[in-house]
Tab-separated table of C-alpha atoms in Angstrom:
chain	number	residue	atom	x	y	z
A	1	UNK	CA	77.174	89.219	102.702
A	2	UNK	CA	80.583	89.657	104.316
A	3	UNK	CA	80.164	93.341	105.226
A	4	UNK	CA	76.489	93.400	106.153
A	5	UNK	CA	75.560	96.324	108.440
A	6	UNK	CA	79.054	97.838	108.180
A	7	UNK	CA	80.023	101.315	107.016
A	8	UNK	CA	83.157	101.692	104.919
A	9	UNK	CA	84.943	104.875	103.883
A	10	UNK	CA	87.193	104.599	100.836
A	11	UNK	CA	89.455	107.398	99.605
A	12	UNK	CA	90.400	107.572	95.949
A	13	UNK	CA	87.099	105.873	95.152
A	14	UNK	CA	86.740	107.485	91.744
A	15	UNK	CA	89.132	105.170	89.919
A	16	UNK	CA	91.265	102.038	89.994
A	17	UNK	CA	91.495	100.140	93.267
A	18	UNK	CA	89.209	102.575	95.041
A	19	UNK	CA	86.412	102.246	92.476
A	20	UNK	CA	86.573	98.456	92.379
A	21	UNK	CA	86.668	98.246	96.173
A	22	UNK	CA	83.700	100.576	96.582
A	23	UNK	CA	81.619	98.466	94.213
A	24	UNK	CA	82.660	95.192	95.854
A	25	UNK	CA	82.108	96.424	99.412
A	26	UNK	CA	78.636	97.638	98.440
A	27	UNK	CA	77.781	94.272	96.891
A	28	UNK	CA	78.910	92.648	100.133
A	29	UNK	CA	76.432	94.730	102.134
A	30	UNK	CA	78.436	97.750	103.293
A	31	UNK	CA	77.218	101.318	103.240
A	32	UNK	CA	79.977	103.101	101.333
A	33	UNK	CA	81.347	106.601	101.726
A	34	UNK	CA	83.174	107.196	98.451
A	35	UNK	CA	85.762	109.954	98.773
A	36	UNK	CA	87.567	111.607	95.890
A	37	UNK	CA	88.806	114.990	94.717
A	38	UNK	CA	87.299	114.463	91.266
A	39	UNK	CA	83.570	115.117	91.530
A	40	UNK	CA	82.718	113.511	88.198
A	41	UNK	CA	84.338	110.145	88.889
A	42	UNK	CA	83.401	110.142	92.576
A	43	UNK	CA	79.735	110.771	91.858
A	44	UNK	CA	79.793	108.198	89.057
A	45	UNK	CA	81.088	105.602	91.510
A	46	UNK	CA	78.271	106.370	93.938
A	47	UNK	CA	75.641	106.435	91.201
A	48	UNK	CA	76.651	102.957	90.051
A	49	UNK	CA	76.344	101.623	93.596
A	50	UNK	CA	72.992	103.253	94.265
A	51	UNK	CA	71.595	102.260	90.860
A	52	UNK	CA	72.509	98.653	91.671
A	53	UNK	CA	70.542	98.720	94.909
A	54	UNK	CA	73.416	99.530	97.247
A	55	UNK	CA	73.888	102.417	99.623
A	56	UNK	CA	76.583	105.012	98.996
A	57	UNK	CA	77.429	108.636	99.637
A	58	UNK	CA	79.939	110.811	97.783
A	59	UNK	CA	82.174	113.189	99.738
A	60	UNK	CA	84.626	115.495	98.001
A	61	UNK	CA	87.921	115.762	99.862
A	62	UNK	CA	91.500	116.792	99.345
A	63	UNK	CA	92.917	114.138	101.656
A	64	UNK	CA	96.057	116.159	102.281
A	65	UNK	CA	93.950	118.763	104.141
A	66	UNK	CA	92.944	118.213	107.756
A	67	UNK	CA	89.566	119.917	107.473
A	68	UNK	CA	88.565	117.725	104.530
A	69	UNK	CA	89.581	114.538	106.344
A	70	UNK	CA	87.658	115.609	109.437
A	71	UNK	CA	84.603	116.334	107.304
A	72	UNK	CA	84.672	112.997	105.463
A	73	UNK	CA	84.658	111.068	108.742
A	74	UNK	CA	81.926	113.313	110.131
A	75	UNK	CA	79.840	112.692	106.996
A	76	UNK	CA	80.161	108.925	107.419
A	77	UNK	CA	78.934	109.040	111.002
A	78	UNK	CA	76.210	111.600	110.289
A	79	UNK	CA	74.758	109.661	107.360
A	80	UNK	CA	75.286	106.048	108.421
A	81	UNK	CA	75.597	106.311	112.205
A	82	UNK	CA	79.082	104.811	112.547
A	83	UNK	CA	82.315	103.907	110.793
A	84	UNK	CA	83.616	100.327	110.737
A	85	UNK	CA	86.135	100.294	107.882
A	86	UNK	CA	88.605	102.991	106.864
A	87	UNK	CA	90.426	102.395	103.576
A	88	UNK	CA	93.119	105.046	103.107
A	89	UNK	CA	93.677	104.321	99.448
A	90	UNK	CA	94.143	107.660	97.659
A	91	UNK	CA	97.595	108.329	96.277
A	92	UNK	CA	99.607	109.755	93.420
A	93	UNK	CA	102.667	108.861	91.378
A	94	UNK	CA	104.112	112.021	89.847
A	95	UNK	CA	105.417	111.971	86.275
A	96	UNK	CA	108.509	113.933	87.344
A	97	UNK	CA	109.368	111.654	90.271
A	98	UNK	CA	112.909	110.372	89.694
A	99	UNK	CA	116.062	109.731	91.719
A	100	UNK	CA	117.409	111.940	94.518
A	101	UNK	CA	119.366	114.119	92.109
A	102	UNK	CA	116.559	114.774	89.653
A	103	UNK	CA	113.412	114.837	91.791
A	104	UNK	CA	112.404	118.387	92.668
A	105	UNK	CA	111.555	119.418	96.199
A	106	UNK	CA	108.073	120.369	95.006
A	107	UNK	CA	107.416	116.861	93.634
A	108	UNK	CA	108.773	115.330	96.857
A	109	UNK	CA	106.562	117.524	99.059
A	110	UNK	CA	103.430	116.932	96.981
A	111	UNK	CA	103.944	113.155	96.969
A	112	UNK	CA	104.488	113.054	100.721
A	113	UNK	CA	101.459	115.233	101.326
A	114	UNK	CA	99.071	113.137	99.233
A	115	UNK	CA	100.494	109.681	99.979
A	116	UNK	CA	101.626	109.945	103.607
A	117	UNK	CA	99.983	112.923	105.288
A	118	UNK	CA	96.613	111.739	103.986
A	119	UNK	CA	96.992	108.406	105.784
A	120	UNK	CA	97.994	110.190	108.985
A	121	UNK	CA	94.991	112.517	108.740
A	122	UNK	CA	92.618	109.697	107.824
A	123	UNK	CA	93.727	107.807	110.908
A	124	UNK	CA	93.784	110.933	113.086
A	125	UNK	CA	90.071	111.474	112.544
A	126	UNK	CA	89.026	107.965	111.526
A	127	UNK	CA	90.405	105.963	114.441
A	128	UNK	CA	88.297	107.860	117.013
A	129	UNK	CA	85.247	106.971	114.904
A	130	UNK	CA	86.258	103.305	114.943
A	131	UNK	CA	86.687	103.572	118.705
A	132	UNK	CA	83.159	104.963	118.997
A	133	UNK	CA	81.913	102.019	116.924
A	134	UNK	CA	83.614	99.503	119.212
A	135	UNK	CA	86.398	98.608	116.796
A	136	UNK	CA	87.014	98.108	113.127
A	137	UNK	CA	89.524	97.753	110.316
A	138	UNK	CA	91.976	100.267	108.865
A	139	UNK	CA	93.500	99.400	105.496
A	140	UNK	CA	96.286	101.592	104.153
A	141	UNK	CA	97.430	101.240	100.554
A	142	UNK	CA	101.206	100.906	100.459
A	143	UNK	CA	103.002	99.099	97.595
A	144	UNK	CA	105.401	96.292	96.816
A	145	UNK	CA	108.049	99.012	96.386
A	146	UNK	CA	107.850	99.659	100.133
A	147	UNK	CA	109.422	96.214	100.508
A	148	UNK	CA	111.482	95.779	97.353
A	149	UNK	CA	112.377	99.202	96.004
A	150	UNK	CA	111.742	100.259	92.430
A	151	UNK	CA	114.157	99.445	89.611
A	152	UNK	CA	112.928	102.511	87.730
A	153	UNK	CA	113.640	105.578	89.897
A	154	UNK	CA	110.552	106.977	91.633
A	155	UNK	CA	112.118	107.969	94.919
A	156	UNK	CA	109.343	110.097	96.377
A	157	UNK	CA	106.710	107.455	95.651
A	158	UNK	CA	108.824	104.613	97.032
A	159	UNK	CA	109.707	106.565	100.176
A	160	UNK	CA	106.092	107.565	100.692
A	161	UNK	CA	104.891	103.975	100.504
A	162	UNK	CA	107.635	102.897	102.905
A	163	UNK	CA	106.295	105.502	105.318
A	164	UNK	CA	102.757	104.161	104.952
A	165	UNK	CA	104.010	100.659	105.716
A	166	UNK	CA	105.886	101.788	108.855
A	167	UNK	CA	102.952	103.921	110.024
A	168	UNK	CA	100.565	101.002	109.617
A	169	UNK	CA	102.736	98.723	111.743
A	170	UNK	CA	102.915	101.214	114.596
A	171	UNK	CA	99.208	101.995	114.523
A	172	UNK	CA	98.479	98.268	114.579
A	173	UNK	CA	100.541	97.847	117.732
A	174	UNK	CA	99.078	100.899	119.445
A	175	UNK	CA	95.425	100.030	118.813
A	176	UNK	CA	95.448	96.219	118.885
A	177	UNK	CA	93.773	96.016	122.320
A	178	UNK	CA	90.957	98.296	121.132
A	179	UNK	CA	89.607	95.809	118.584
A	180	UNK	CA	91.067	97.991	115.826
A	181	UNK	CA	93.134	96.246	113.179
A	182	UNK	CA	95.521	98.133	110.892
A	183	UNK	CA	97.071	96.528	107.836
A	184	UNK	CA	99.146	97.744	104.896
A	185	UNK	CA	97.844	96.472	101.565
A	186	UNK	CA	100.791	96.222	99.159
A	187	UNK	CA	99.805	95.752	95.517
A	188	UNK	CA	102.245	94.704	92.864
A	189	UNK	CA	102.265	96.257	89.375
A	190	UNK	CA	98.677	96.657	88.196
A	191	UNK	CA	97.002	97.247	84.877
A	192	UNK	CA	95.678	100.612	86.016
A	193	UNK	CA	95.764	104.025	84.371
A	194	UNK	CA	98.285	105.157	86.995
A	195	UNK	CA	100.909	102.634	85.857
A	196	UNK	CA	100.006	102.229	82.210
A	197	UNK	CA	100.589	105.930	81.530
A	198	UNK	CA	104.267	105.222	82.259
A	199	UNK	CA	104.441	101.827	80.583
A	200	UNK	CA	103.058	103.269	77.368
A	201	UNK	CA	104.808	100.911	74.941
A	202	UNK	CA	104.862	97.149	74.656
A	203	UNK	CA	108.636	97.201	75.199
A	204	UNK	CA	108.253	99.028	78.519
A	205	UNK	CA	105.500	96.659	79.631
A	206	UNK	CA	107.537	93.570	78.791
A	207	UNK	CA	110.537	94.959	80.661
A	208	UNK	CA	108.395	95.132	83.794
A	209	UNK	CA	106.610	91.817	83.242
A	210	UNK	CA	109.856	89.821	83.157
A	211	UNK	CA	110.211	90.484	86.890
A	212	UNK	CA	106.737	89.163	87.798
A	213	UNK	CA	106.708	85.383	88.257
A	214	UNK	CA	103.034	85.179	87.254
A	215	UNK	CA	103.901	86.902	83.976
A	216	UNK	CA	101.080	89.438	83.990
A	217	UNK	CA	99.943	92.651	85.606
A	218	UNK	CA	97.445	92.490	88.428
A	219	UNK	CA	93.962	93.893	88.101
A	220	UNK	CA	92.340	96.440	90.390
A	221	UNK	CA	89.513	94.068	91.243
A	222	UNK	CA	92.050	91.528	92.557
A	223	UNK	CA	93.313	94.120	95.032
A	224	UNK	CA	89.713	94.936	95.955
A	225	UNK	CA	89.180	91.291	96.899
A	226	UNK	CA	92.230	91.423	99.168
A	227	UNK	CA	90.848	94.593	100.752
A	228	UNK	CA	87.545	92.795	101.316
A	229	UNK	CA	89.320	90.104	103.304
A	230	UNK	CA	91.104	92.697	105.444
A	231	UNK	CA	87.863	94.615	105.964
A	232	UNK	CA	85.813	91.570	106.916
A	233	UNK	CA	85.657	89.646	110.172
A	234	UNK	CA	87.430	86.785	108.403
A	235	UNK	CA	90.717	88.603	109.088
A	236	UNK	CA	89.953	89.082	112.789
A	237	UNK	CA	93.459	87.920	113.841
A	238	UNK	CA	95.305	89.845	111.139
A	239	UNK	CA	96.887	93.147	112.115
A	240	UNK	CA	100.181	94.878	111.423
A	241	UNK	CA	100.626	92.831	108.276
A	242	UNK	CA	102.477	93.650	105.087
A	243	UNK	CA	99.732	92.207	102.918
A	244	UNK	CA	101.441	91.608	99.573
A	245	UNK	CA	99.284	90.982	96.523
A	246	UNK	CA	102.008	91.178	93.925
A	247	UNK	CA	102.083	88.199	91.575
A	248	UNK	CA	105.223	86.973	93.316
A	249	UNK	CA	107.425	89.942	92.419
A	250	UNK	CA	108.883	90.260	95.918
A	251	UNK	CA	109.591	86.532	96.075
A	252	UNK	CA	111.838	86.318	92.996
A	253	UNK	CA	113.222	89.360	91.281
A	254	UNK	CA	113.836	87.615	87.951
A	255	UNK	CA	111.600	84.839	86.717
A	256	UNK	CA	113.553	81.721	85.621
A	257	UNK	CA	113.441	80.940	81.910
């Protein structure tokens, strides 16, 4: 088991990447603190882990609020004695996110609060816990659009993920001598509910797929496996990385015929 005797906190654990990562980390021996704002999906995630013989705790949190982020870290330490892995994964992509002209200030502020402030707050309260544990791994979910930019306007989302990428690099440099690694996990387009609600026709999906050299969308469990590597001791010399898991989309914008 690659995470035996470790405690991992995962935000956005009620769906998509977060759900798959919580299940995988538990199978690999970690005690999991599953954090979400949706009680039904968060508790379902924990129930599946516990029913399978793993160890998990559900904590409800609005990750854009300092008190909730403080409480989720406190719950991890109170219930499992320490925190070794912090996966700041929760995020949103707003349906009304567009270009600079058409994106409202309210959509911009909400996106920044959920996607960027949450990572800051997770690290604000989580890094001291990792310090108390003698070190650990921070994984922040960014996106391929933090590197490439999005062809379909989603300015607030793209800017927020760029901020997560920059924040991760600086935190990696600041805490490298403390045995704390910080990496930005950058998924490509995935077959998740978050993306598929926008690509709701075959024409829209094909228009996106033409840009992915592998010719398919990624799956949430593939990103979970990348997160497992970053969480485990196998990545002990990996910090400050832009860890792209994107089917090659940032390597070649248009796939040759």
